[in-house]
CSV table of C-alpha atoms in Angstrom, one decimal:
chain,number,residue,atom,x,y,z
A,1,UNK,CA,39.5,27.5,-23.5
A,2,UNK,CA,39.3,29.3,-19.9
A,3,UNK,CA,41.9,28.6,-17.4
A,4,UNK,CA,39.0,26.7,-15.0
A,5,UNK,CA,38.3,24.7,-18.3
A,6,UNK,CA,42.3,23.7,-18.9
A,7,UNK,CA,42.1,22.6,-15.3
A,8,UNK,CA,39.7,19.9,-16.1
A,9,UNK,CA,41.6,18.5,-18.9
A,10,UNK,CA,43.0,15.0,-18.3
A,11,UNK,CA,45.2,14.2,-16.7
A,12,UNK,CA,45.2,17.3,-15.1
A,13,UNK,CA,41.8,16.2,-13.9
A,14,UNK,CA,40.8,12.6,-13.0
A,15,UNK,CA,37.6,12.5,-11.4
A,16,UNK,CA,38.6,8.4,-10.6
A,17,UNK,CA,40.7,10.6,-7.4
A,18,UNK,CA,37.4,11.0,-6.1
A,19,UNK,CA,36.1,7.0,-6.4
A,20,UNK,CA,38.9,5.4,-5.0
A,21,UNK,CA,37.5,3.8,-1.9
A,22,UNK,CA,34.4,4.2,0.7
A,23,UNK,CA,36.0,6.4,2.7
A,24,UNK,CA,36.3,9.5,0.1
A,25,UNK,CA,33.3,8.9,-1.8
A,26,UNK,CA,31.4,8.5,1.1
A,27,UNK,CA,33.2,12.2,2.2
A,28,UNK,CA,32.1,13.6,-1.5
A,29,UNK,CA,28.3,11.6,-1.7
A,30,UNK,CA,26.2,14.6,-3.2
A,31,UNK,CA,23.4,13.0,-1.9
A,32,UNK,CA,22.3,11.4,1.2
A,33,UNK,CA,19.9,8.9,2.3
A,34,UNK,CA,19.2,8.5,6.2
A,35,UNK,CA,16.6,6.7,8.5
A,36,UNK,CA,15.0,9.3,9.4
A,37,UNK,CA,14.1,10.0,5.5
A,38,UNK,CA,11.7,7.0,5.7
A,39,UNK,CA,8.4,6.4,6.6
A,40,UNK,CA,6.8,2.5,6.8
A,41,UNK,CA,3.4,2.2,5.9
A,42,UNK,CA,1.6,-0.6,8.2
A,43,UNK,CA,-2.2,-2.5,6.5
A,44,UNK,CA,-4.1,-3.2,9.9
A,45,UNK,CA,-6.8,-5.4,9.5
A,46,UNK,CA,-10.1,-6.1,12.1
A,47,UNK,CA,-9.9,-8.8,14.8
A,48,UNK,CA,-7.5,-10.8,16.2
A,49,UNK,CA,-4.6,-13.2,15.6
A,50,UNK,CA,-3.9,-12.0,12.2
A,51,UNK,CA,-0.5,-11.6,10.3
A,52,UNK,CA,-1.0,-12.5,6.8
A,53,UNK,CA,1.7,-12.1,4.7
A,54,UNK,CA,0.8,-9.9,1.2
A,55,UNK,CA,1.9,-12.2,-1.5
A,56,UNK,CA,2.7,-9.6,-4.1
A,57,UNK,CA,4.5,-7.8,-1.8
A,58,UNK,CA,7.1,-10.5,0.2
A,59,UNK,CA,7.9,-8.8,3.9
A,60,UNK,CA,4.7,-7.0,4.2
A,61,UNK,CA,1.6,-8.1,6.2
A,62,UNK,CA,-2.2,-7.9,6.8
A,63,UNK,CA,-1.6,-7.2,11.0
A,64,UNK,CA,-4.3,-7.4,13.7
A,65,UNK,CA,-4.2,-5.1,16.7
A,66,UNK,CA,-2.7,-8.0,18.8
A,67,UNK,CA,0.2,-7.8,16.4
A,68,UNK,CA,1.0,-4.2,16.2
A,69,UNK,CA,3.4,-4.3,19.5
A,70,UNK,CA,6.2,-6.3,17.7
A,71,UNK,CA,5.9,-4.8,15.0
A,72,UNK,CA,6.1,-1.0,16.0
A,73,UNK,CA,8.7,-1.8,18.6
A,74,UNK,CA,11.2,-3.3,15.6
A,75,UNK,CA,10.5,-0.6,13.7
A,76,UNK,CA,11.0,2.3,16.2
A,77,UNK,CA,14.3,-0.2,17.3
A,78,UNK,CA,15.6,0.5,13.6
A,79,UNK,CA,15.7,4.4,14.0
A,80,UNK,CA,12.8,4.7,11.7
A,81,UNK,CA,10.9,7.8,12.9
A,82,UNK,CA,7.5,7.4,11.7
A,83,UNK,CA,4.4,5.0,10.1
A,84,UNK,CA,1.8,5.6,8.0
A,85,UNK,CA,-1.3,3.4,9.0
A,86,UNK,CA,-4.0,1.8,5.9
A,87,UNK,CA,-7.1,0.1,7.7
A,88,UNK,CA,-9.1,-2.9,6.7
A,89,UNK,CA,-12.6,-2.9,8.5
A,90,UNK,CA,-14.7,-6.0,9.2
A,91,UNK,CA,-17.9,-4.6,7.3
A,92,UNK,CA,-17.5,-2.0,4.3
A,93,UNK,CA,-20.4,-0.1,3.0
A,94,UNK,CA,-21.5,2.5,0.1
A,95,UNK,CA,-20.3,5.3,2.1
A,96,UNK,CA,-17.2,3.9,4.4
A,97,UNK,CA,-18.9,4.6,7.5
A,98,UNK,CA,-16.6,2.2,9.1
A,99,UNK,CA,-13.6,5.3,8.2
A,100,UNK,CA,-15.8,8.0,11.1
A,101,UNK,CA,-16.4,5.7,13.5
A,102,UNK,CA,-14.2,6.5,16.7
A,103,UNK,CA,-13.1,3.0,17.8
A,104,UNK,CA,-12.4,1.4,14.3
A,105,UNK,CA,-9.7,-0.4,12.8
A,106,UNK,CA,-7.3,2.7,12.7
A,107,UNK,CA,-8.3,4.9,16.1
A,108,UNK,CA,-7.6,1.6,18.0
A,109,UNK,CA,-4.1,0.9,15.8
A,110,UNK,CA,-3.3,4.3,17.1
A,111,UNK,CA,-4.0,4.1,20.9
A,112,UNK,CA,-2.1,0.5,20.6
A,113,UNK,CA,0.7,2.0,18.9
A,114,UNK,CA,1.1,4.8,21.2
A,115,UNK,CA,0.8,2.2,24.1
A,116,UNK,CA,3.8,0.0,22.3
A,117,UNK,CA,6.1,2.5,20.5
A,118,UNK,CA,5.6,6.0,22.3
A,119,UNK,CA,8.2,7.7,20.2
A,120,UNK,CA,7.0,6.8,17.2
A,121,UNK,CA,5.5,9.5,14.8
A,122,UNK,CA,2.0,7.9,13.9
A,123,UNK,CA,0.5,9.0,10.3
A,124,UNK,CA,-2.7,7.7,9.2
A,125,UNK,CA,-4.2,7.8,5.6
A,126,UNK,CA,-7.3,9.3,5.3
A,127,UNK,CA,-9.4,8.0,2.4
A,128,UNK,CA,-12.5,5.7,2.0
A,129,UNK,CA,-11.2,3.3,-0.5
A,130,UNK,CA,-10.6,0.3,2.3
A,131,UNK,CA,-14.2,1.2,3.9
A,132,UNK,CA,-16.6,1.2,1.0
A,133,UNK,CA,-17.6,-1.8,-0.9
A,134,UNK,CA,-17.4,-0.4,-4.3
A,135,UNK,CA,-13.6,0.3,-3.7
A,136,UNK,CA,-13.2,3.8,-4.6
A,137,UNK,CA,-12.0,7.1,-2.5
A,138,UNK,CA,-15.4,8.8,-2.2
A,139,UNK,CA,-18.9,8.4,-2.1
A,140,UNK,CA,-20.5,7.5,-5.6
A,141,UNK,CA,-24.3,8.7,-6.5
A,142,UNK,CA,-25.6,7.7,-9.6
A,143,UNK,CA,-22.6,5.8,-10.5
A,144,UNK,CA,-20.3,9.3,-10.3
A,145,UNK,CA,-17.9,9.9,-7.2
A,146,UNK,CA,-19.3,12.6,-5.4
A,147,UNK,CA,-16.6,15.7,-4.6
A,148,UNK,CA,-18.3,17.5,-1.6
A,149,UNK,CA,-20.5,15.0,0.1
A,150,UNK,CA,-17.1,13.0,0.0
A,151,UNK,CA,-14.9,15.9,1.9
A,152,UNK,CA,-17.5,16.3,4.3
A,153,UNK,CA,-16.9,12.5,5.3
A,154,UNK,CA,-13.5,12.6,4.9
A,155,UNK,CA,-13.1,15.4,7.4
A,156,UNK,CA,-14.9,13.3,9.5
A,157,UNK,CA,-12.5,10.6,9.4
A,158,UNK,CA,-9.6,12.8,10.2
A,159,UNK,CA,-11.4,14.2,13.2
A,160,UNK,CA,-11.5,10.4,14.3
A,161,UNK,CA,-7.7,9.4,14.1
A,162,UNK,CA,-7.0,13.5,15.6
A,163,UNK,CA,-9.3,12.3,18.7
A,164,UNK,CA,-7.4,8.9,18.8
A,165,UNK,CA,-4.3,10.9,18.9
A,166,UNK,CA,-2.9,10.9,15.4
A,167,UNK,CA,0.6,13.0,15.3
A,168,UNK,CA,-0.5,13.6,11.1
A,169,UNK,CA,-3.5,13.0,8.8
A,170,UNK,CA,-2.6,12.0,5.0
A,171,UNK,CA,-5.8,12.8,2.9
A,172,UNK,CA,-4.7,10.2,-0.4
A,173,UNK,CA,-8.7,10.7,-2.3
A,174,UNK,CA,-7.5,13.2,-4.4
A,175,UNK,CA,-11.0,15.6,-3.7
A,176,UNK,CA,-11.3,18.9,-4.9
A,177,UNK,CA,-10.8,21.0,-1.2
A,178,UNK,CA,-10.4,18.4,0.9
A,179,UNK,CA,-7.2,19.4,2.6
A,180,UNK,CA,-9.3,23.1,3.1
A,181,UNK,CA,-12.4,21.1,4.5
A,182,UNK,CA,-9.6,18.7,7.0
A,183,UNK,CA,-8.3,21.8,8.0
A,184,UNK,CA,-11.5,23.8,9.1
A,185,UNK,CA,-12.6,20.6,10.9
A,186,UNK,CA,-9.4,19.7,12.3
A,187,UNK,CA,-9.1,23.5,14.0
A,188,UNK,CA,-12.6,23.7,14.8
A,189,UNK,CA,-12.0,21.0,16.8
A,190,UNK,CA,-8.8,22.3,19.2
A,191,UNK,CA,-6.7,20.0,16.5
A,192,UNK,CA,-4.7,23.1,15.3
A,193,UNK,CA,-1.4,21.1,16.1
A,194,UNK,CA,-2.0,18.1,13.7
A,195,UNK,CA,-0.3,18.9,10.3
A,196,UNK,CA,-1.8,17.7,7.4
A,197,UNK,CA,0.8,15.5,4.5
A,198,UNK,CA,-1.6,16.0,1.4
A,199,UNK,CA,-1.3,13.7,-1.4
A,200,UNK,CA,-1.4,16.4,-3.5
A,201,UNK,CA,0.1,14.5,-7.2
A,202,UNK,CA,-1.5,11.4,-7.0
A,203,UNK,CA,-1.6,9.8,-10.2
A,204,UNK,CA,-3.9,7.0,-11.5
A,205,UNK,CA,-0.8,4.9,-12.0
A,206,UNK,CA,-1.1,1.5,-12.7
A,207,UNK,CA,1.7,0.5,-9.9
A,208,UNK,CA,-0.9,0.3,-7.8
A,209,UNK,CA,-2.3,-3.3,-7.9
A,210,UNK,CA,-0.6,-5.1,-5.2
A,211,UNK,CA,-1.6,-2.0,-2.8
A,212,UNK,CA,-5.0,-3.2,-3.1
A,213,UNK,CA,-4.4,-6.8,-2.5
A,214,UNK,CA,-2.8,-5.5,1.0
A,215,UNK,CA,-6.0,-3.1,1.8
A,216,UNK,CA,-8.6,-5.0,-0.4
A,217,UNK,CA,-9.7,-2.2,-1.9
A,218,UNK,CA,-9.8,-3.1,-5.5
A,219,UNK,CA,-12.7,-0.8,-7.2
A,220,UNK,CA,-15.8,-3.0,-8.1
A,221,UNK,CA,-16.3,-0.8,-11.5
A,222,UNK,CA,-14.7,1.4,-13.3
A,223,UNK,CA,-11.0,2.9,-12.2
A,224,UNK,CA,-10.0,5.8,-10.0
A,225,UNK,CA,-9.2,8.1,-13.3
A,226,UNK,CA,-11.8,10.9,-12.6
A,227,UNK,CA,-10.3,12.2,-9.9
A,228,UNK,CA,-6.9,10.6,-9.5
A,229,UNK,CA,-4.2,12.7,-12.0
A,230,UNK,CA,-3.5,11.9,-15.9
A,231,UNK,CA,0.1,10.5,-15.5
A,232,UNK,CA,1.6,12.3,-18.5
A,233,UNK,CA,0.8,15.8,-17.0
A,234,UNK,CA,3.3,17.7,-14.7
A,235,UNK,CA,2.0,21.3,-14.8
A,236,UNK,CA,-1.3,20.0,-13.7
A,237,UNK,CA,0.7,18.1,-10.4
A,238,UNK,CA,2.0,21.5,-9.7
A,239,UNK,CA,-1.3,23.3,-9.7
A,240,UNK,CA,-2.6,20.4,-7.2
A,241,UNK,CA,0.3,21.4,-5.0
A,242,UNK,CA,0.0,25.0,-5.0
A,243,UNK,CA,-3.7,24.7,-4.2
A,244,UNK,CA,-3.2,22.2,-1.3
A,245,UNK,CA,-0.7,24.5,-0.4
A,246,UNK,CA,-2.7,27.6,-0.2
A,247,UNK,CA,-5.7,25.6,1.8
A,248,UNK,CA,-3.4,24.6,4.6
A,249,UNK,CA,-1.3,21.5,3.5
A,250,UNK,CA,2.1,21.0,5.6
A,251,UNK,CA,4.0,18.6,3.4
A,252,UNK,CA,2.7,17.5,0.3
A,253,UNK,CA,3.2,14.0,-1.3
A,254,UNK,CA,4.3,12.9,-5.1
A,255,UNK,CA,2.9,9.2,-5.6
A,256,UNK,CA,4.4,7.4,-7.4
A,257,UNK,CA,8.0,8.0,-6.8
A,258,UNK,CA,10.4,6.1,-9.6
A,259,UNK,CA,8.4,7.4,-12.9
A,260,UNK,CA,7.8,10.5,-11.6
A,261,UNK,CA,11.4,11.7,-10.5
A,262,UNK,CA,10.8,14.9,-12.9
A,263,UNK,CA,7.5,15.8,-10.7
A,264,UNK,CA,9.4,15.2,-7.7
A,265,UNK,CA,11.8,17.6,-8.9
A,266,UNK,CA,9.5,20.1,-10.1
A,267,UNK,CA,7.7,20.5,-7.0
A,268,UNK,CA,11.1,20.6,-5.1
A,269,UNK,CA,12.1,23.6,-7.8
A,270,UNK,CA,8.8,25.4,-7.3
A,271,UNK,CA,7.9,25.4,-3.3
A,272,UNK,CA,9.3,25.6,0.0
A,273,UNK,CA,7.3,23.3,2.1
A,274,UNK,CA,8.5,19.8,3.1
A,275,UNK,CA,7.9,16.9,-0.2
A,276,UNK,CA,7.5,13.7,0.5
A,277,UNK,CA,7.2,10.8,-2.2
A,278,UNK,CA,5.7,7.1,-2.1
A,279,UNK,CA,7.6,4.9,-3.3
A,280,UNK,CA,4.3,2.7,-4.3
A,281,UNK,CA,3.5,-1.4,-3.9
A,282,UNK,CA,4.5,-2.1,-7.6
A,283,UNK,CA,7.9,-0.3,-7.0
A,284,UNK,CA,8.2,-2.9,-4.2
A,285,UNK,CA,6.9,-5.7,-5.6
A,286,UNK,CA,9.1,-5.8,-8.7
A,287,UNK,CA,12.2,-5.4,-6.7
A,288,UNK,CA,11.4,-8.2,-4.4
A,289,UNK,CA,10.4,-10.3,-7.3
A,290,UNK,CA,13.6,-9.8,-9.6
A,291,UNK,CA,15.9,-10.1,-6.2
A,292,UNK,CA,14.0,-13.5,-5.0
A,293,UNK,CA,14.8,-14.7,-9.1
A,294,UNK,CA,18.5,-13.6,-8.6
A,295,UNK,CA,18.0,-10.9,-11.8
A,296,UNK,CA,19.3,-8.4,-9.6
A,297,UNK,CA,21.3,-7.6,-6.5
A,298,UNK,CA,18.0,-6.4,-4.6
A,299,UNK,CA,19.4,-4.8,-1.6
A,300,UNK,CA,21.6,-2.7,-3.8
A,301,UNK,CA,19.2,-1.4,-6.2
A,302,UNK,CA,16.7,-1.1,-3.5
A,303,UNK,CA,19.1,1.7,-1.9
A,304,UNK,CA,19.9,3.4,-5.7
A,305,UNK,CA,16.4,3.9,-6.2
A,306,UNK,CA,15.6,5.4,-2.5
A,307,UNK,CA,19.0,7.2,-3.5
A,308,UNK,CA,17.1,8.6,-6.6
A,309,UNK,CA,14.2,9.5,-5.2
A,310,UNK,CA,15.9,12.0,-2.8
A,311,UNK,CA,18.2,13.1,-5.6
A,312,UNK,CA,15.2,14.4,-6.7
A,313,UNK,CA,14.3,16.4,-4.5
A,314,UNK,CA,12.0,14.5,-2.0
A,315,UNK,CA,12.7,15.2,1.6
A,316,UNK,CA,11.3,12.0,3.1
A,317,UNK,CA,10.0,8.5,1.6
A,318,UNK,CA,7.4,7.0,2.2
A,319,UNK,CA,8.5,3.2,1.2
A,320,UNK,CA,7.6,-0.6,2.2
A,321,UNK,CA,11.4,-1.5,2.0
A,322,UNK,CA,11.6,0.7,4.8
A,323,UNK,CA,12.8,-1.2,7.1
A,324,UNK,CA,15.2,-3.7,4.8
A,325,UNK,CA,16.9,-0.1,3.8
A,326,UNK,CA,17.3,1.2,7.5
A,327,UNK,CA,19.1,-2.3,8.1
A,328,UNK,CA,20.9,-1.5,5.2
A,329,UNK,CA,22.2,1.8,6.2
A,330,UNK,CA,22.9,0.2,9.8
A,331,UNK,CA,25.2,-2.2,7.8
């Protein structure tokens, strides 16, 4: 036995020292979780007067333009620095066209947030599953979702939030070069300053399901498994990174976030560029649900689980307890 190794020998040693009270474990926390790690995701629907509350997911709403304002404001109030924006369109179609069109749901969400919240860093997914009728990412032909004709779209759509003056696009489809085909147009454009957060390991996870209650973008046949990732594979995930890497992503996203930690962490080990996870609706939704049946302490495990997720290497979270944990860490 080495001298270092004698010199952790109880009661030489008693890592207890080190847990005594908040003060010193807070001086010793390996780990950190701050505000500005978090990112709240907003569902914006069409019209007016709207704020319907998601009832698989308690705290989270359906929100018309009109009620952006208060919203943004609370959120930018809490020190949160940024949201991600999902639309809901009057009219959906085979092809999304509501996702190009330059004063839809989410162009207008952005000039309204910009007029409310100035500060805050506006992200918008990009993605056609809450524009088409048949629910999935991408344009289907022959009952097959489409890989090219789909980017070409998608670009599109990204060109439309960049000209509404989106700080970041998040392509979430899960297309073969779409983050290379964003790019091109994005730069074509004068849009060289917009960065890109690529979904780059999205899974075809069943935690899903209350998402697409909140964006109504449940798919009319089939699932999303051809082109969303197997979820045992994790060499694949890192492949999908390296190649949204290499066609221009800035950050790249892990989604899910609490059963794929060890993704999370692989990507960490592997690149250098900012990763962000989502911690997705059915994360959320079973928190709130055990917490509102008094099976668990909700705010604390809510904060061990965003604690988790940067233990593993995530950089920033994207999370609907967003604002219940920036309260939290304000407490």
């Amino acid at each position: 036995m080495s001298k270092q190794d004698e010199s952790l020998v109880f009661p030489v040693y008693r890592p207890r020292r080190l847990r005594a009270n908040e003060t010193v474990r807070r001086m010793v926390r390996e780990t950190r979780l701050s505000v500005d790690n978090l990112i709240q995701p907003l569902f914006v629907i069409h019209g007016k007067g709207t704020r319907k509350e998601v009832p698989s997911m308690p705290g989270i709403f359906q929100l018309s333009i009109d009620h952006l304002g208060q919203e943004v404001r609370e959120i930018q109030d809490l020190g949160i620095p940024a949201v991600i924006l999902f639309g809901i369109p009057e009219r959906k179609d085979e092809t999304g066209s509501e996702a190009v069109r330059p004063d839809g749901v989410i162009p207008q969400a952005i000039r309204a947030i910009k007029d409310q919240a100035p500060d805050l860093l506006v992200i918008t997914d990009v993605c056609l599953c809450e524009y088409t009728s048949h629910g999935h990412c991408g344009i289907v032909r022959n009952g097959e979702i489409v890989n090219d004709e789909t980017v070409d779209v998608l670009a599109k759509e990204a060109l439309a939030h960049a000209r509404a003056g989106a700080d970041m696009v998040a392509p979430s489809d899960m297309m073969d070069g779409r983050v290379a085909g964003i790019r091109e147009a994005l730069d074509e454009e004068g849009f060289s300053q917009v960065p890109i957060m690529s979904y780059a390991a999205k899974y075809a996870s069943a935690f899903y399901a209350p998402f697409r209650d909140a964006a109504e973008s449940t798919p009319q046949f089939g699932d999303r498994r051809s082109y969303q990732m197997d979820p045992p594979n994790v060499r694949e995930a890192l492949r999908e990174v390296s190649l949204d890497i290499d066609e221009g992503a800035d950050i790249v996203i892990v989604k899910p976030a609490l059963a794929y930690l060890d993704v999370i962490s692989a990507v960490r080990a592997e690149f250098d560029v900012p990763v962000a996870a989502y911690s997705v609706s059915g994360e959320y939704a079973m928190i709130k649900a055990a917490g509102r049946n008094g099976w668990i302490d909700e705010t604390r495990v809510m904060m061990e689980v965003l604690g988790a997720i940067r233990r593993a290497g995530a950089d920033m979270i994207l999370t609907y307890a967003a604002k219940d944990a920036a309260r939290a860490l304000r407490g």
